[in-house]
XYZ file of C-alpha atoms in Angstrom:
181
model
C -8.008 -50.195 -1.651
C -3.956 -49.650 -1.772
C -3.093 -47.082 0.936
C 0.955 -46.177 1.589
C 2.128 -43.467 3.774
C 3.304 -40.502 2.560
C 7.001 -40.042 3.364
C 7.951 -36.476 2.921
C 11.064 -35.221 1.446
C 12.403 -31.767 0.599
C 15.064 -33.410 -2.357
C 12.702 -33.507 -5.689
C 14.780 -36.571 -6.860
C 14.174 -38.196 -3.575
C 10.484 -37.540 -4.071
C 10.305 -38.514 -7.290
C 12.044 -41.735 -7.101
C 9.347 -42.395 -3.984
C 6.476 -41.463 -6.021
C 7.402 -44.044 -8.471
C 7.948 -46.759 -6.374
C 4.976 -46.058 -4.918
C 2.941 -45.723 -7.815
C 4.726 -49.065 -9.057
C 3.896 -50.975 -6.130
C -0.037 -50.371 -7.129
C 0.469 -51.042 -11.160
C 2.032 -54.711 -9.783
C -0.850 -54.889 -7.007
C -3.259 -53.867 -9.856
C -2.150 -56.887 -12.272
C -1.320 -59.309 -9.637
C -4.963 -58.620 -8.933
C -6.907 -58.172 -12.006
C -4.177 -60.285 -14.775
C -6.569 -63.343 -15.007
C -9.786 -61.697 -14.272
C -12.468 -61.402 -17.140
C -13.913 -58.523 -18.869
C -17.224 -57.583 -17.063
C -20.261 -55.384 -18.211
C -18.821 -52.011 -16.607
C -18.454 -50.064 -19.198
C -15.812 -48.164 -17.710
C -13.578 -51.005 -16.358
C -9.622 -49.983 -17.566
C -10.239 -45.929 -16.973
C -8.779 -47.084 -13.245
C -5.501 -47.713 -15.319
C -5.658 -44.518 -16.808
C -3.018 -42.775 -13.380
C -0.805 -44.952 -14.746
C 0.334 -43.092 -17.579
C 3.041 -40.835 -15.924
C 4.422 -44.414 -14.449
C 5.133 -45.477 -17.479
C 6.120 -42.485 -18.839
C 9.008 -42.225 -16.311
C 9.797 -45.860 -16.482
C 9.192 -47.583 -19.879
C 7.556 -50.713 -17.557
C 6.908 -53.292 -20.489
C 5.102 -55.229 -18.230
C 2.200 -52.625 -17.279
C 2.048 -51.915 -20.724
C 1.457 -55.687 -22.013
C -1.413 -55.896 -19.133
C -3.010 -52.518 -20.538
C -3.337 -53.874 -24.122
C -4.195 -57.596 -23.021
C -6.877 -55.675 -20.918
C -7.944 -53.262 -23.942
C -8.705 -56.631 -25.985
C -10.385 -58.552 -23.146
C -12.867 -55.509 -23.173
C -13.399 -55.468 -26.379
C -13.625 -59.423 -27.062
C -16.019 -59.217 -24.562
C -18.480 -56.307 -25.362
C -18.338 -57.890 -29.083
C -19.495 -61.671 -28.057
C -22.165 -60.022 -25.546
C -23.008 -58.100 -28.654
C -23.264 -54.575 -27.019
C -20.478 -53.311 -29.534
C -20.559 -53.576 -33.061
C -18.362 -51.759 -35.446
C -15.826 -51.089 -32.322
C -18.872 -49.101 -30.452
C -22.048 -49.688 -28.201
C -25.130 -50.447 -30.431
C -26.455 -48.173 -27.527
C -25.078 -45.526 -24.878
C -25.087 -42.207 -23.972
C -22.270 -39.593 -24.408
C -20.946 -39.575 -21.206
C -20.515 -42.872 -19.911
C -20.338 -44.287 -23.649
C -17.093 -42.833 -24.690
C -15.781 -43.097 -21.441
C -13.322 -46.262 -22.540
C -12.594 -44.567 -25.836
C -11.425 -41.167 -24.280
C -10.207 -42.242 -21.025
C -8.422 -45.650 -21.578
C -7.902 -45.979 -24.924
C -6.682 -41.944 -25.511
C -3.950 -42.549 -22.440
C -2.893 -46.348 -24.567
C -2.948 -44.163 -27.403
C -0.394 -41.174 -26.321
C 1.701 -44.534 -24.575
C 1.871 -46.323 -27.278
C 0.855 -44.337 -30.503
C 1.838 -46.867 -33.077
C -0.254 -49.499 -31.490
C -1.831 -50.299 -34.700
C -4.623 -52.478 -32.261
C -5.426 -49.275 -30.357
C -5.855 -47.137 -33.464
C -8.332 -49.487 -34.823
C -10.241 -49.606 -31.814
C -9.921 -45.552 -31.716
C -10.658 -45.423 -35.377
C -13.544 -47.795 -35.380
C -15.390 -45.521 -32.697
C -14.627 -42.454 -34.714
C -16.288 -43.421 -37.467
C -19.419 -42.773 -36.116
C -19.536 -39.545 -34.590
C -19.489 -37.322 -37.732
C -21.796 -40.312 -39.724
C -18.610 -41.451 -41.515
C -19.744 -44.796 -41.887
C -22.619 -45.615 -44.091
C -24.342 -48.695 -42.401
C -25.025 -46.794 -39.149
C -27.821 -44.169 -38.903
C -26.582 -40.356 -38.291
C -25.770 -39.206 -34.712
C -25.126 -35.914 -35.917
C -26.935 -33.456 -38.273
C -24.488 -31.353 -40.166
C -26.666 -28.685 -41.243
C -27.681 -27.838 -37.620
C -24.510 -28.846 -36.194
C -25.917 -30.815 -33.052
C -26.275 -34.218 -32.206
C -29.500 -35.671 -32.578
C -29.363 -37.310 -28.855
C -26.980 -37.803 -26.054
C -28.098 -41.337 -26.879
C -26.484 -43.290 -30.011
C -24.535 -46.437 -31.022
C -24.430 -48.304 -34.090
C -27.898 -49.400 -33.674
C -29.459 -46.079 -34.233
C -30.236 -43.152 -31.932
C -32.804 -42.381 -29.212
C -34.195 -39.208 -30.600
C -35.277 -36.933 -27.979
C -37.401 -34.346 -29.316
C -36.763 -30.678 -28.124
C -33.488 -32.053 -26.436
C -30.918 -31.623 -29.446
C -28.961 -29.530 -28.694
C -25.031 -30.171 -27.505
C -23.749 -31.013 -24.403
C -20.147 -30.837 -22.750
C -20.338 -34.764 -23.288
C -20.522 -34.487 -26.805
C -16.928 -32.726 -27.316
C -15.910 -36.385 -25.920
C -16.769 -37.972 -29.202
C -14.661 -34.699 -30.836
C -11.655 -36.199 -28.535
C -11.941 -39.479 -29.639
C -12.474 -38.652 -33.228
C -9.356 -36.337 -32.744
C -7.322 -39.358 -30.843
C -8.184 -41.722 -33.923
Protein backbone atom coordinates (compact mmCIF):
# COMPACT_ATOMS: atom_id res chain seq x y z
CA UNK A 1 0.00 0.00 0.00
CA UNK A 2 1.49 3.69 -0.94
CA UNK A 3 0.64 6.02 1.98
CA UNK A 4 2.07 9.96 1.85
CA UNK A 5 1.10 12.58 4.24
CA UNK A 6 -1.13 15.05 3.46
CA UNK A 7 0.54 18.47 3.46
CA UNK A 8 -2.05 21.13 3.60
CA UNK A 9 -2.02 24.30 1.75
CA UNK A 10 -4.46 27.19 1.39
CA UNK A 11 -2.73 28.31 -2.40
CA UNK A 12 -4.83 25.98 -5.02
CA UNK A 13 -1.68 26.00 -7.29
CA UNK A 14 0.37 24.91 -4.39
CA UNK A 15 -2.11 22.11 -3.85
CA UNK A 16 -2.40 21.16 -7.07
CA UNK A 17 1.14 20.93 -8.01
CA UNK A 18 1.33 18.57 -4.57
CA UNK A 19 -1.45 16.47 -5.62
CA UNK A 20 0.35 15.67 -8.72
CA UNK A 21 3.48 14.86 -7.46
CA UNK A 22 1.91 12.86 -5.23
CA UNK A 23 -0.24 11.08 -7.42
CA UNK A 24 2.97 10.69 -9.75
CA UNK A 25 5.04 9.23 -7.20
CA UNK A 26 2.32 6.15 -7.09
CA UNK A 27 1.87 5.88 -11.18
CA UNK A 28 6.05 5.36 -11.04
CA UNK A 29 5.66 3.07 -7.78
CA UNK A 30 2.77 1.35 -9.69
CA UNK A 31 5.03 0.46 -12.90
CA UNK A 32 8.23 0.10 -11.13
CA UNK A 33 6.11 -2.54 -9.46
CA UNK A 34 3.85 -4.20 -11.81
CA UNK A 35 6.05 -3.27 -15.54
CA UNK A 36 7.32 -6.93 -15.87
CA UNK A 37 4.64 -8.70 -14.06
CA UNK A 38 2.21 -11.04 -16.08
CA UNK A 39 -1.38 -10.87 -16.75
CA UNK A 40 -3.20 -13.01 -14.06
CA UNK A 41 -6.83 -14.49 -13.95
CA UNK A 42 -8.39 -11.35 -12.03
CA UNK A 43 -10.61 -10.22 -14.14
CA UNK A 44 -10.42 -6.86 -12.94
CA UNK A 45 -6.59 -6.37 -12.80
CA UNK A 46 -5.88 -2.60 -14.65
CA UNK A 47 -9.31 -0.91 -13.05
CA UNK A 48 -6.50 0.02 -10.12
CA UNK A 49 -5.04 2.27 -12.99
CA UNK A 50 -8.19 3.71 -13.66
CA UNK A 51 -7.27 7.15 -10.65
CA UNK A 52 -4.84 7.74 -12.94
CA UNK A 53 -6.68 9.45 -15.48
CA UNK A 54 -6.70 13.07 -14.06
CA UNK A 55 -2.65 12.46 -13.77
CA UNK A 56 -2.37 12.23 -17.04
CA UNK A 57 -4.76 14.54 -17.90
CA UNK A 58 -2.78 17.33 -16.13
CA UNK A 59 0.52 16.04 -17.27
CA UNK A 60 0.58 14.32 -20.72
CA UNK A 61 3.06 11.48 -18.83
CA UNK A 62 3.95 9.31 -22.02
CA UNK A 63 5.36 6.95 -19.88
CA UNK A 64 2.11 5.97 -17.73
CA UNK A 65 0.39 5.93 -20.80
CA UNK A 66 2.79 3.31 -22.71
CA UNK A 67 2.46 1.03 -19.35
CA UNK A 68 -1.51 1.36 -19.57
CA UNK A 69 -1.67 0.06 -23.18
CA UNK A 70 1.29 -2.55 -22.76
CA UNK A 71 -0.93 -3.61 -19.71
CA UNK A 72 -4.36 -3.48 -21.80
CA UNK A 73 -2.60 -6.09 -24.29
CA UNK A 74 -0.97 -8.28 -21.63
CA UNK A 75 -4.67 -8.75 -20.41
CA UNK A 76 -5.96 -9.45 -23.31
CA UNK A 77 -3.04 -11.81 -24.77
CA UNK A 78 -3.60 -13.50 -21.80
CA UNK A 79 -7.42 -14.09 -21.34
CA UNK A 80 -7.21 -15.13 -25.25
CA UNK A 81 -4.36 -18.03 -24.83
CA UNK A 82 -6.23 -19.19 -21.47
CA UNK A 83 -9.18 -19.14 -23.79
CA UNK A 84 -11.68 -17.34 -21.41
CA UNK A 85 -12.13 -14.53 -24.17
CA UNK A 86 -13.05 -15.04 -27.55
CA UNK A 87 -14.20 -12.43 -29.92
CA UNK A 88 -12.55 -9.67 -27.41
CA UNK A 89 -15.08 -11.02 -24.49
CA UNK A 90 -15.45 -13.81 -21.75
CA UNK A 91 -17.01 -17.00 -23.30
CA UNK A 92 -18.62 -16.66 -19.74
CA UNK A 93 -19.29 -13.87 -16.98
CA UNK A 94 -21.73 -12.03 -15.39
CA UNK A 95 -22.63 -8.30 -15.89
CA UNK A 96 -21.02 -6.90 -13.16
CA UNK A 97 -17.71 -8.19 -12.76
CA UNK A 98 -17.62 -9.11 -16.65
CA UNK A 99 -17.56 -5.69 -18.08
CA UNK A 100 -15.70 -4.45 -15.37
CA UNK A 101 -12.26 -4.16 -17.68
CA UNK A 102 -14.31 -2.92 -20.60
CA UNK A 103 -16.04 0.00 -18.65
CA UNK A 104 -13.56 0.73 -16.09
CA UNK A 105 -10.08 0.37 -17.78
CA UNK A 106 -10.59 0.35 -21.14
CA UNK A 107 -13.48 3.48 -21.10
CA UNK A 108 -10.71 5.72 -18.97
CA UNK A 109 -7.75 4.40 -22.06
CA UNK A 110 -10.44 5.28 -24.25
CA UNK A 111 -11.31 9.12 -23.17
CA UNK A 112 -7.00 9.24 -22.75
CA UNK A 113 -6.29 8.20 -25.74
CA UNK A 114 -9.41 8.13 -28.12
CA UNK A 115 -7.66 7.39 -31.34
CA UNK A 116 -6.03 4.36 -29.93
CA UNK A 117 -7.14 2.33 -32.77
CA UNK A 118 -5.96 -0.97 -30.29
CA UNK A 119 -8.38 0.22 -27.59
CA UNK A 120 -11.29 0.73 -29.97
CA UNK A 121 -11.00 -2.72 -31.19
CA UNK A 122 -10.89 -4.14 -27.92
CA UNK A 123 -14.02 -1.70 -27.01
CA UNK A 124 -15.62 -2.56 -30.28
CA UNK A 125 -15.08 -6.26 -30.12
CA UNK A 126 -17.01 -6.37 -26.65
CA UNK A 127 -19.77 -4.27 -28.07
CA UNK A 128 -20.64 -6.41 -30.50
CA UNK A 129 -22.27 -8.59 -28.34
CA UNK A 130 -24.49 -6.84 -26.16
CA UNK A 131 -27.26 -5.89 -28.66
CA UNK A 132 -26.55 -9.59 -30.67
CA UNK A 133 -24.63 -7.67 -33.36
CA UNK A 134 -22.56 -10.43 -34.18
CA UNK A 135 -23.97 -13.48 -35.77
CA UNK A 136 -21.76 -16.43 -34.44
CA UNK A 137 -22.64 -15.71 -30.78
CA UNK A 138 -26.07 -16.65 -29.32
CA UNK A 139 -28.40 -13.52 -28.20
CA UNK A 140 -27.84 -11.92 -24.74
CA UNK A 141 -30.59 -9.73 -25.32
CA UNK A 142 -34.20 -10.14 -26.58
CA UNK A 143 -35.32 -7.12 -28.49
CA UNK A 144 -38.89 -7.63 -28.42
CA UNK A 145 -38.96 -7.72 -24.56
CA UNK A 146 -36.15 -5.47 -24.17
CA UNK A 147 -34.25 -7.43 -21.30
CA UNK A 148 -31.38 -9.48 -21.16
CA UNK A 149 -31.88 -13.00 -21.07
CA UNK A 150 -29.32 -13.44 -17.94
CA UNK A 151 -26.89 -11.46 -15.95
CA UNK A 152 -24.80 -14.35 -17.25
CA UNK A 153 -23.39 -14.30 -21.02
CA UNK A 154 -20.18 -14.42 -23.12
CA UNK A 155 -19.55 -15.58 -26.46
CA UNK A 156 -20.22 -19.05 -25.50
CA UNK A 157 -23.86 -18.65 -24.93
CA UNK A 158 -25.92 -17.55 -21.93
CA UNK A 159 -26.96 -19.07 -18.58
CA UNK A 160 -30.66 -18.67 -18.88
CA UNK A 161 -32.23 -18.14 -15.64
CA UNK A 162 -35.79 -18.67 -15.84
CA UNK A 163 -38.11 -16.08 -14.06
CA UNK A 164 -34.87 -13.91 -13.53
CA UNK A 165 -34.91 -11.77 -16.89
CA UNK A 166 -35.44 -8.94 -16.18
CA UNK A 167 -32.64 -5.87 -16.11
CA UNK A 168 -30.37 -4.98 -13.66
CA UNK A 169 -28.25 -1.71 -12.90
CA UNK A 170 -25.30 -4.01 -14.22
CA UNK A 171 -26.70 -4.31 -17.45
CA UNK A 172 -26.55 -0.39 -18.39
CA UNK A 173 -22.63 -1.37 -18.11
CA UNK A 174 -22.77 -3.21 -21.36
CA UNK A 175 -24.93 0.16 -22.69
CA UNK A 176 -21.53 2.09 -21.54
CA UNK A 177 -19.33 0.01 -23.24
CA UNK A 178 -21.37 -0.30 -26.33
CA UNK A 179 -21.60 3.60 -26.10
CA UNK A 180 -17.55 3.86 -25.44
CA UNK A 181 -16.99 1.62 -28.67
Amino acid sequence: MHTIPIELSANLDEARTRFLRDLGAWVDESIARYADAPATDVHDQGTFTTGWEPYLRATGDARALAFLTTLRDKIRDHFVAAGRWRHGYWTMHEAHHGTEHYELFLGALARLAPDDAATVAQLTDAAEHFGNWVADVPPWFDWDRGLYHSSFFGTDGVRLEPGLEVNIPDHLRCVNIALLA
